[in-house]
Amino acid sequence: MDNTTPTTTTNVENSTPIKKKSGGKLCELCNVARPVLKRPKTGQMICKECFYTVFEDEIHHTIVSNNLFKRGDRVAIGASGGKDSTVLAEVMTLLNKKYDYGLDLFLLSIDEGITGYRDDSLETVKRNQQQYQIPLKILSYKELYNWTMDEIVKEIGLKGNCTFCGVFRRQALDRGAVILKANKIVTGHNADDIAETVLMNLLRGDIPRLQRCVNIVTGSEGALPRSKPFKYTYQKEIVMYAYFKKLDYFSTECIYAPNAYRGHARDFLKDLEAIRPSVIIDIIHSAENFHFREENKMPVQRNCIQCGYICSNDVCMACDLLKNLNSGLAKVKLSINLKRKDKDNNNNNNSNNNNTTLSNQLVIEQK
Amino acid sequence: MKVTVELSGGLELLFDKKKTHTLEFADKDEIPLRDLILYMRDNLLKERAELFVVDNTVRPGILVLINDADWELYDGIEYIVKNGDTIIFISTLHGG
């Protein structure tokens, strides 16, 4: 397995999965309790208590070995009410206490304005706020962009709507974090999500994104740094953790999201995983070790001349999309200005236009 | 025999939004899990069967627990369901 970023604190990576029935068998870690789970990463059969321990310790290890946080950081947890972010809120709260990280944690939810989907899941986030006793900020597309997704879909239909949502959400998280005076954002993207994204970028030949999609921290070039503490955590274990701990999460697919391409990548990955469970971590490991030629350097980042958001063109994607939506209408002023760099500093970058298409821009953060 | 099946993670939406179902098979005292799953597809499921069963087993990405433990500890689809068992199906395929 991976030498530079170990994914587990237990020393079992090289053991071959054991294929025996568990009838009467005991947990391979404590040799006391009944196993409840076969770990996809290692094939180990472990009991509930040992599972909690290794699950949490591995995430702690990922956090520490990648220096994701410093004492005193104000960390906004992107919270959708779904399984990943609910488990993330639980584990971040727990590790912050257990290992005394010294972090101020916040829940940050984006309300896209999707009736019957986001309004329900936000109720889950509100219950999480009570449970974990950490402040919650809900920021809506309506207040940021003056459009709800319901209105956008009414306007443009079901083609390209996910593009709007993806671009808007990414920015909205940054803007919400600024409101919370947070200096970092964490999201619940897990190993399965990242492996899917690697496959999609590979299949599309999107070299810049293929290059950065396995980074555990992104955005540190100018926007707030965003990290993925679940980068090496299997979806199966996240769902099992939520199930055994009886965590309260919301699971309904977005009513507007066919996202067919990712769906195919996901099905393909799940088929492979059924045959060879390590495939997910193996894909991530492969992508971490790709070497790219110099000319494939990422586009230079600068600030949107309209709203100040970090981007790689004169105008950011959100402003561009909004212009189309509002064509003829008054320009929507974004309420928060991110740290605006001196425009002159960026003039020398203006020749560096990237012509990536809209849909390609989105692969990294959606799931 | 009596078996309890539970559906969550969004799977319940295919089953009339009902999370817990109790099944009785008066003429049997055990049933292969595969047969139980096909029975559920043919008798309980209301829509989009392909989101539950693929190639005569549960669709990859759906976790199965047998009496609160990972089915991979119990031969998976080859498990023989017994009277009083609880079988839980959790979809992991929904957004997080």
Coordinates of C-alpha atoms in Angstrom, one line a residue:
Chain A
M1 CA 0.0 0.0 0.0
D2 CA 0.9 3.6 0.2
N3 CA 4.2 4.5 1.8
T4 CA 3.9 8.3 2.0
T5 CA 0.4 8.6 3.3
P6 CA -0.4 5.5 5.3
T7 CA -4.1 4.9 5.6
T8 CA -4.3 2.8 8.7
T9 CA -2.7 2.7 12.1
T10 CA -3.0 -1.0 12.4
N11 CA -0.3 -3.1 10.8
V12 CA -2.3 -5.3 8.5
E13 CA -2.1 -3.9 5.0
N14 CA -0.2 -6.7 3.6
S15 CA -2.1 -9.6 5.0
T16 CA -4.3 -11.4 2.6
P17 CA -8.0 -11.3 3.2
I18 CA -9.2 -14.3 5.1
K19 CA -12.0 -16.2 3.6
K20 CA -13.6 -18.1 6.4
K21 CA -17.0 -18.2 7.8
S22 CA -17.4 -16.1 10.9
G23 CA -19.6 -18.7 12.7
G24 CA -18.2 -18.7 16.2
K25 CA -15.2 -16.7 15.2
L26 CA -14.0 -13.8 17.3
C27 CA -12.9 -10.3 16.3
E28 CA -9.4 -10.4 14.8
L29 CA -8.3 -7.4 16.8
C30 CA -9.5 -8.0 20.3
N31 CA -10.2 -11.8 20.1
V32 CA -13.1 -11.2 22.5
A33 CA -16.2 -10.0 20.8
R34 CA -18.3 -11.2 17.9
P35 CA -17.3 -9.6 14.6
V36 CA -19.8 -7.4 12.9
L37 CA -17.9 -6.2 9.9
K38 CA -15.4 -7.3 7.2
R39 CA -13.2 -4.4 6.4
P40 CA -13.1 -3.7 2.7
K41 CA -9.6 -2.3 3.0
T42 CA -8.0 -5.2 4.8
G43 CA -10.4 -8.1 4.8
Q44 CA -10.2 -8.2 8.6
M45 CA -13.3 -9.3 10.6
I46 CA -13.8 -7.0 13.5
C47 CA -16.2 -6.3 16.3
K48 CA -18.2 -3.1 16.8
E49 CA -15.9 -1.5 19.4
C50 CA -12.8 -2.3 17.5
F51 CA -14.4 -1.0 14.3
Y52 CA -15.2 2.4 16.0
T53 CA -11.6 2.6 17.2
V54 CA -9.9 1.8 13.9
F55 CA -12.3 3.9 11.9
E56 CA -11.7 7.0 14.1
D57 CA -8.0 6.4 14.5
E58 CA -7.4 6.1 10.8
I59 CA -9.1 9.4 10.2
H60 CA -7.1 10.9 13.0
H61 CA -4.0 9.6 11.4
T62 CA -5.0 11.1 8.0
I63 CA -5.6 14.4 9.7
V64 CA -2.3 14.4 11.6
S65 CA 0.0 13.0 8.9
N66 CA -1.3 15.5 6.4
N67 CA -1.2 18.5 8.8
L68 CA -4.8 19.3 8.0
F69 CA -5.3 21.6 11.0
K70 CA -3.5 23.8 13.5
R71 CA -4.6 24.6 17.0
G72 CA -7.0 27.6 16.9
D73 CA -8.3 26.9 13.4
R74 CA -11.9 27.7 12.7
V75 CA -13.2 24.9 10.7
A76 CA -16.5 24.9 8.7
I77 CA -17.9 21.4 8.1
G78 CA -19.8 21.3 4.9
A79 CA -23.0 19.7 6.1
S80 CA -25.7 18.4 3.8
G81 CA -27.5 16.2 6.2
G82 CA -26.4 13.1 4.2
K83 CA -24.4 10.2 5.5
D84 CA -20.9 11.4 4.8
S85 CA -21.2 14.9 6.3
T86 CA -23.2 13.6 9.3
V87 CA -20.5 11.1 10.1
L88 CA -17.9 13.8 9.4
A89 CA -19.6 16.1 12.0
E90 CA -19.7 13.2 14.5
V91 CA -16.0 12.2 14.0
M92 CA -14.7 15.8 13.9
T93 CA -16.4 16.6 17.1
L94 CA -15.2 13.4 18.7
L95 CA -11.6 13.7 17.6
N96 CA -11.4 17.3 18.4
K97 CA -12.2 16.4 22.0
K98 CA -10.3 13.1 22.2
Y99 CA -7.1 14.4 20.8
D100 CA -7.5 18.1 21.8
Y101 CA -7.0 19.5 18.4
G102 CA -8.1 22.9 19.7
L103 CA -10.5 23.6 16.8
D104 CA -13.6 25.7 16.7
L105 CA -16.1 23.7 14.6
F106 CA -19.0 25.0 12.7
L107 CA -21.7 23.4 10.5
L108 CA -22.2 25.1 7.2
S109 CA -25.2 24.1 5.0
I110 CA -26.1 25.4 1.6
D111 CA -29.7 25.6 0.8
E112 CA -30.0 25.3 -2.9
G113 CA -33.7 25.8 -2.8
I114 CA -34.9 22.4 -3.9
T115 CA -38.3 21.7 -2.5
G116 CA -38.8 18.2 -1.1
Y117 CA -35.1 17.6 -1.1
R118 CA -32.9 20.2 0.6
D119 CA -35.6 21.5 2.9
D120 CA -35.9 18.0 4.4
S121 CA -32.2 17.4 4.7
L122 CA -31.7 20.7 6.4
E123 CA -34.0 19.5 9.2
T124 CA -31.5 16.8 9.7
V125 CA -28.6 19.3 9.9
K126 CA -30.6 21.3 12.5
R127 CA -30.9 18.2 14.6
N128 CA -27.2 17.6 14.2
Q129 CA -26.5 21.1 15.5
Q130 CA -28.5 20.3 18.7
Q131 CA -26.7 17.0 19.1
Y132 CA -23.2 18.2 18.6
Q133 CA -23.7 21.6 20.1
I134 CA -21.8 23.4 17.3
P135 CA -23.0 26.6 15.6
L136 CA -24.9 26.2 12.3
K137 CA -25.0 28.6 9.4
I138 CA -27.4 28.0 6.5
L139 CA -26.7 30.0 3.4
S140 CA -29.1 29.9 0.5
Y141 CA -28.7 30.3 -3.2
K142 CA -31.6 32.7 -3.0
E143 CA -29.8 35.1 -0.8
L144 CA -26.4 34.8 -2.6
Y145 CA -27.6 34.7 -6.2
N146 CA -31.3 35.6 -6.0
W147 CA -32.2 32.3 -7.7
T148 CA -33.3 29.0 -6.1
M149 CA -32.6 25.8 -8.0
D150 CA -36.3 25.3 -8.4
E151 CA -36.4 28.6 -10.2
I152 CA -33.3 27.8 -12.3
V153 CA -34.8 24.5 -13.4
K154 CA -38.0 26.2 -14.3
E155 CA -36.0 28.6 -16.4
I156 CA -33.5 26.3 -18.1
G157 CA -34.9 22.8 -17.7
L158 CA -33.1 19.7 -16.6
K159 CA -30.1 20.1 -18.9
G160 CA -27.1 21.7 -17.4
N161 CA -28.8 22.4 -14.1
C162 CA -26.2 20.4 -12.2
T163 CA -23.6 22.7 -13.7
F164 CA -25.2 25.7 -12.1
C165 CA -25.7 23.9 -8.8
G166 CA -22.1 22.7 -8.7
V167 CA -20.6 26.1 -9.4
F168 CA -22.9 27.9 -7.0
R169 CA -22.4 25.4 -4.2
R170 CA -18.6 25.5 -4.4
Q171 CA -18.7 29.3 -4.1
A172 CA -21.4 29.3 -1.5
L173 CA -19.4 27.1 0.8
D174 CA -16.5 29.6 0.6
R175 CA -18.8 32.6 1.2
G176 CA -20.5 30.9 4.1
A177 CA -17.1 30.0 5.6
V178 CA -16.1 33.7 5.3
I179 CA -19.3 34.7 7.2
L180 CA -18.4 32.2 9.9
K181 CA -14.9 33.7 10.0
A182 CA -13.7 30.2 9.4
N183 CA -10.2 29.7 7.9
K184 CA -10.7 26.1 6.7
I185 CA -13.4 24.0 5.2
V186 CA -13.8 20.2 5.5
T187 CA -16.1 18.1 3.3
G188 CA -17.3 14.6 3.6
H189 CA -15.9 13.3 0.2
N190 CA -14.9 9.7 0.8
A191 CA -12.5 7.3 -0.9
D192 CA -15.2 6.0 -3.2
D193 CA -16.1 9.6 -4.3
I194 CA -12.4 10.3 -5.0
A195 CA -11.9 7.0 -6.9
E196 CA -14.9 7.8 -9.0
T197 CA -13.6 11.3 -9.8
V198 CA -10.2 9.8 -10.8
L199 CA -11.9 7.5 -13.2
M200 CA -14.1 10.2 -14.6
N201 CA -11.2 12.6 -15.2
L202 CA -9.2 9.8 -16.7
L203 CA -12.0 8.9 -19.1
R204 CA -12.4 12.5 -20.1
G205 CA -8.8 13.2 -20.5
D206 CA -9.0 16.1 -18.2
I207 CA -5.4 16.2 -17.2
P208 CA -5.5 19.3 -14.9
R209 CA -8.3 17.8 -12.8
L210 CA -6.8 14.3 -12.9
Q211 CA -3.7 16.0 -11.4
R212 CA -5.4 17.7 -8.5
C213 CA -8.5 15.5 -7.8
V214 CA -6.5 13.3 -5.3
N215 CA -5.1 16.2 -3.4
I216 CA -6.3 16.0 0.2
V217 CA -6.3 19.8 0.4
T218 CA -7.4 22.0 -2.4
G219 CA -8.0 25.7 -2.7
S220 CA -5.1 26.8 -0.6
E221 CA -3.8 29.0 -3.5
G222 CA -6.2 31.8 -2.7
A223 CA -9.6 30.6 -1.6
L224 CA -10.0 28.9 1.8
P225 CA -8.2 25.6 2.0
R226 CA -10.6 22.7 1.8
S227 CA -9.7 19.3 3.0
K228 CA -11.1 15.8 2.9
P229 CA -10.5 13.9 6.1
F230 CA -12.3 10.9 4.6
K231 CA -10.0 10.7 1.6
Y232 CA -9.0 7.1 2.6
T233 CA -12.3 6.1 4.2
Y234 CA -14.5 3.6 2.5
Q235 CA -18.1 4.5 1.9
K236 CA -19.1 1.1 3.2
E237 CA -17.4 1.9 6.6
I238 CA -19.0 5.3 6.7
V239 CA -22.5 3.8 6.2
M240 CA -21.8 1.0 8.7
Y241 CA -20.5 3.5 11.3
A242 CA -23.6 5.6 10.8
Y243 CA -25.8 2.5 11.1
F244 CA -24.1 1.1 14.3
K245 CA -24.0 4.5 16.0
K246 CA -27.6 5.2 14.9
L247 CA -26.7 8.5 13.5
D248 CA -29.5 10.6 12.1
Y249 CA -28.9 11.2 8.4
F250 CA -31.0 11.9 5.4
S251 CA -30.9 9.9 2.2
T252 CA -32.9 10.9 -0.8
E253 CA -31.4 11.5 -4.2
C254 CA -31.7 15.1 -5.4
I255 CA -34.8 15.3 -7.6
Y256 CA -32.9 17.2 -10.3
A257 CA -29.7 15.1 -10.4
P258 CA -29.5 12.4 -13.0
N259 CA -25.7 12.9 -13.2
A260 CA -25.5 10.0 -15.6
Y261 CA -21.8 10.1 -16.2
R262 CA -20.9 9.8 -12.6
G263 CA -23.6 7.2 -12.2
H264 CA -21.8 5.0 -14.7
A265 CA -18.5 5.5 -13.1
R266 CA -20.0 4.6 -9.7
D267 CA -21.7 1.4 -11.0
F268 CA -18.4 0.4 -12.7
L269 CA -16.5 1.0 -9.5
K270 CA -19.0 -0.9 -7.3
D271 CA -18.9 -3.8 -9.7
L272 CA -15.1 -3.9 -9.4
E273 CA -15.3 -3.5 -5.7
A274 CA -17.5 -6.5 -5.4
I275 CA -14.7 -8.6 -7.0
R276 CA -11.8 -6.8 -5.4
P277 CA -12.6 -4.5 -2.5
S278 CA -9.2 -2.9 -2.4
V279 CA -9.8 -1.4 -5.8
I280 CA -10.9 1.9 -4.4
I281 CA -7.8 2.6 -2.4
D282 CA -5.7 1.2 -5.2
I283 CA -7.1 3.7 -7.7
I284 CA -6.4 6.6 -5.3
H285 CA -2.9 5.2 -4.7
S286 CA -2.3 5.0 -8.5
A287 CA -3.5 8.6 -9.0
E288 CA -1.3 9.9 -6.2
N289 CA 1.7 8.5 -8.1
F290 CA 1.0 9.8 -11.6
H291 CA 3.6 12.1 -12.9
F292 CA 2.5 14.8 -15.2
R293 CA 4.6 16.7 -17.8
E294 CA 5.4 20.3 -17.1
E295 CA 3.3 21.7 -19.9
N296 CA 0.2 20.4 -18.1
K297 CA 0.5 22.9 -15.4
M298 CA -2.7 24.0 -13.8
P299 CA -4.2 27.4 -14.9
V300 CA -3.0 30.3 -12.9
Q301 CA -5.5 31.5 -10.3
R302 CA -6.7 35.0 -10.1
N303 CA -9.8 36.9 -8.9
C304 CA -13.1 37.5 -10.6
I305 CA -13.3 41.1 -11.8
Q306 CA -17.0 41.2 -10.8
C307 CA -17.2 39.5 -7.4
G308 CA -13.6 38.9 -6.4
Y309 CA -13.9 35.1 -6.1
I310 CA -10.9 33.0 -6.9
C311 CA -11.0 31.8 -10.5
S312 CA -8.9 31.2 -13.6
N313 CA -10.5 33.6 -16.0
D314 CA -11.5 37.3 -15.8
V315 CA -15.0 36.4 -14.7
C316 CA -15.7 33.5 -12.4
M317 CA -18.0 30.7 -13.4
A318 CA -20.8 31.7 -11.1
C319 CA -20.9 35.3 -12.4
D320 CA -20.8 34.0 -15.9
L321 CA -23.7 31.6 -15.3
L322 CA -25.6 34.3 -13.5
K323 CA -25.2 36.7 -16.4
N324 CA -26.9 34.1 -18.6
L325 CA -29.7 33.6 -16.1
N326 CA -30.2 37.3 -15.6
S327 CA -29.8 38.3 -19.1
G328 CA -31.7 41.6 -19.3
L329 CA -32.3 41.7 -15.5
A330 CA -30.3 43.7 -13.0
K331 CA -27.0 42.2 -12.2
V332 CA -27.0 40.4 -8.9
K333 CA -24.5 41.7 -6.4
L334 CA -22.9 39.1 -4.4
S335 CA -23.1 40.0 -0.8
I336 CA -19.7 39.0 0.4
N337 CA -16.5 39.9 -1.2
L338 CA -13.8 37.4 -0.7
K339 CA -10.3 38.8 -0.2
R340 CA -9.7 40.7 -3.4
K341 CA -6.2 40.7 -4.7
D342 CA -4.8 43.7 -6.4
K343 CA -5.9 43.4 -10.0
D344 CA -2.6 44.7 -11.3
N345 CA -0.9 41.7 -9.8
N346 CA -2.8 39.5 -12.0
N347 CA -2.5 41.4 -15.3
N348 CA 0.4 39.3 -16.3
N349 CA -1.8 36.2 -16.1
N350 CA -4.4 37.4 -18.4
S351 CA -2.9 35.6 -21.4
N352 CA -3.4 32.3 -19.6
N353 CA -6.9 31.6 -20.7
N354 CA -8.2 28.2 -20.1
N355 CA -10.8 26.9 -22.4
T356 CA -12.1 24.1 -20.3
T357 CA -15.8 23.6 -20.9
L358 CA -18.3 24.2 -18.2
S359 CA -19.2 20.6 -17.5
N360 CA -15.5 19.8 -17.2
Q361 CA -15.1 22.4 -14.5
L362 CA -17.3 20.4 -12.1
V363 CA -15.9 17.0 -11.7
I364 CA -14.0 17.7 -8.6
E365 CA -16.6 18.5 -6.0
Q366 CA -19.8 17.0 -7.1
K367 CA -20.9 13.6 -6.1
Chain B
M1 CA -40.9 -19.2 9.6
K2 CA -40.8 -15.4 10.2
V3 CA -38.3 -13.0 8.8
T4 CA -37.9 -9.3 9.3
V5 CA -36.5 -7.2 6.5
E6 CA -35.5 -3.5 6.9
L7 CA -34.7 -1.1 4.1
S8 CA -32.8 2.2 4.5
G9 CA -30.4 4.7 2.9
G10 CA -33.1 5.5 0.3
L11 CA -34.0 1.9 -0.6
E12 CA -37.2 2.1 1.2
L13 CA -38.4 4.5 -1.5
L14 CA -38.6 1.5 -3.8
F15 CA -40.7 -0.4 -1.3
D16 CA -43.6 1.9 -0.8
K17 CA -41.5 4.1 1.6
K18 CA -42.0 1.3 4.1
K19 CA -38.8 0.6 6.1
T20 CA -39.7 -2.6 7.9
H21 CA -41.5 -5.6 6.5
T22 CA -42.3 -8.8 8.3
L23 CA -42.5 -11.9 6.1
E24 CA -44.0 -15.2 7.0
F25 CA -43.4 -18.4 5.1
A26 CA -45.8 -21.0 6.6
D27 CA -44.4 -23.9 4.6
K28 CA -40.7 -23.3 5.2
D29 CA -38.3 -23.3 8.1
E30 CA -35.4 -21.8 6.2
I31 CA -34.9 -20.0 2.9
P32 CA -31.8 -19.1 0.9
L33 CA -31.1 -15.4 1.1
R34 CA -31.0 -15.3 -2.7
D35 CA -34.6 -16.6 -2.8
L36 CA -35.7 -14.2 -0.2
I37 CA -34.3 -11.3 -2.2
L38 CA -36.0 -12.4 -5.4
Y39 CA -39.2 -12.9 -3.4
M40 CA -38.9 -9.3 -2.1
R41 CA -38.3 -8.0 -5.6
D42 CA -41.3 -9.9 -7.0
N43 CA -43.7 -9.2 -4.1
L44 CA -42.7 -6.2 -2.0
L45 CA -40.9 -3.9 -4.4
K46 CA -43.0 -1.3 -6.1
E47 CA -40.7 0.3 -8.7
R48 CA -37.4 0.3 -10.4
A49 CA -36.4 -3.3 -9.6
E50 CA -33.0 -2.8 -11.3
L51 CA -32.0 -0.5 -8.4
F52 CA -32.4 -3.4 -6.0
V53 CA -31.5 -6.6 -7.8
V54 CA -28.8 -7.0 -10.5
D55 CA -27.8 -10.5 -11.8
N56 CA -29.9 -12.3 -9.1
T57 CA -28.2 -10.6 -6.2
V58 CA -28.4 -7.2 -4.6
R59 CA -27.1 -4.4 -6.7
P60 CA -23.4 -3.7 -5.8
G61 CA -23.3 -0.7 -3.4
I62 CA -26.2 -2.0 -1.3
L63 CA -24.9 -3.2 2.1
V64 CA -26.6 -6.2 3.7
L65 CA -26.6 -7.0 7.4
I66 CA -27.7 -10.3 8.8
N67 CA -28.7 -10.0 12.4
D68 CA -26.8 -6.7 12.7
A69 CA -23.6 -8.0 11.2
D70 CA -22.0 -7.6 7.7
W71 CA -23.3 -10.3 5.3
E72 CA -19.7 -10.8 4.1
L73 CA -19.1 -12.6 7.4
Y74 CA -21.9 -15.1 6.5
D75 CA -21.3 -16.2 3.0
G76 CA -23.1 -13.2 1.5
I77 CA -25.8 -14.2 -1.0
E78 CA -25.3 -17.9 -0.2
Y79 CA -26.5 -17.5 3.4
I80 CA -29.5 -19.6 4.5
V81 CA -32.1 -17.4 6.3
K82 CA -33.5 -18.9 9.4
N83 CA -36.6 -18.3 11.5
G84 CA -36.4 -15.1 13.4
D85 CA -33.5 -13.6 11.4
T86 CA -33.4 -9.9 10.6
I87 CA -32.0 -8.9 7.2
I88 CA -31.1 -5.2 6.7
F89 CA -30.5 -3.6 3.3
I90 CA -28.8 -0.2 3.3
S91 CA -28.1 1.7 0.1
T92 CA -24.8 3.6 -0.1
L93 CA -25.5 4.9 -3.5
H94 CA -27.1 8.2 -2.4
G95 CA -25.2 11.4 -2.2
G96 CA -23.5 12.3 1.1

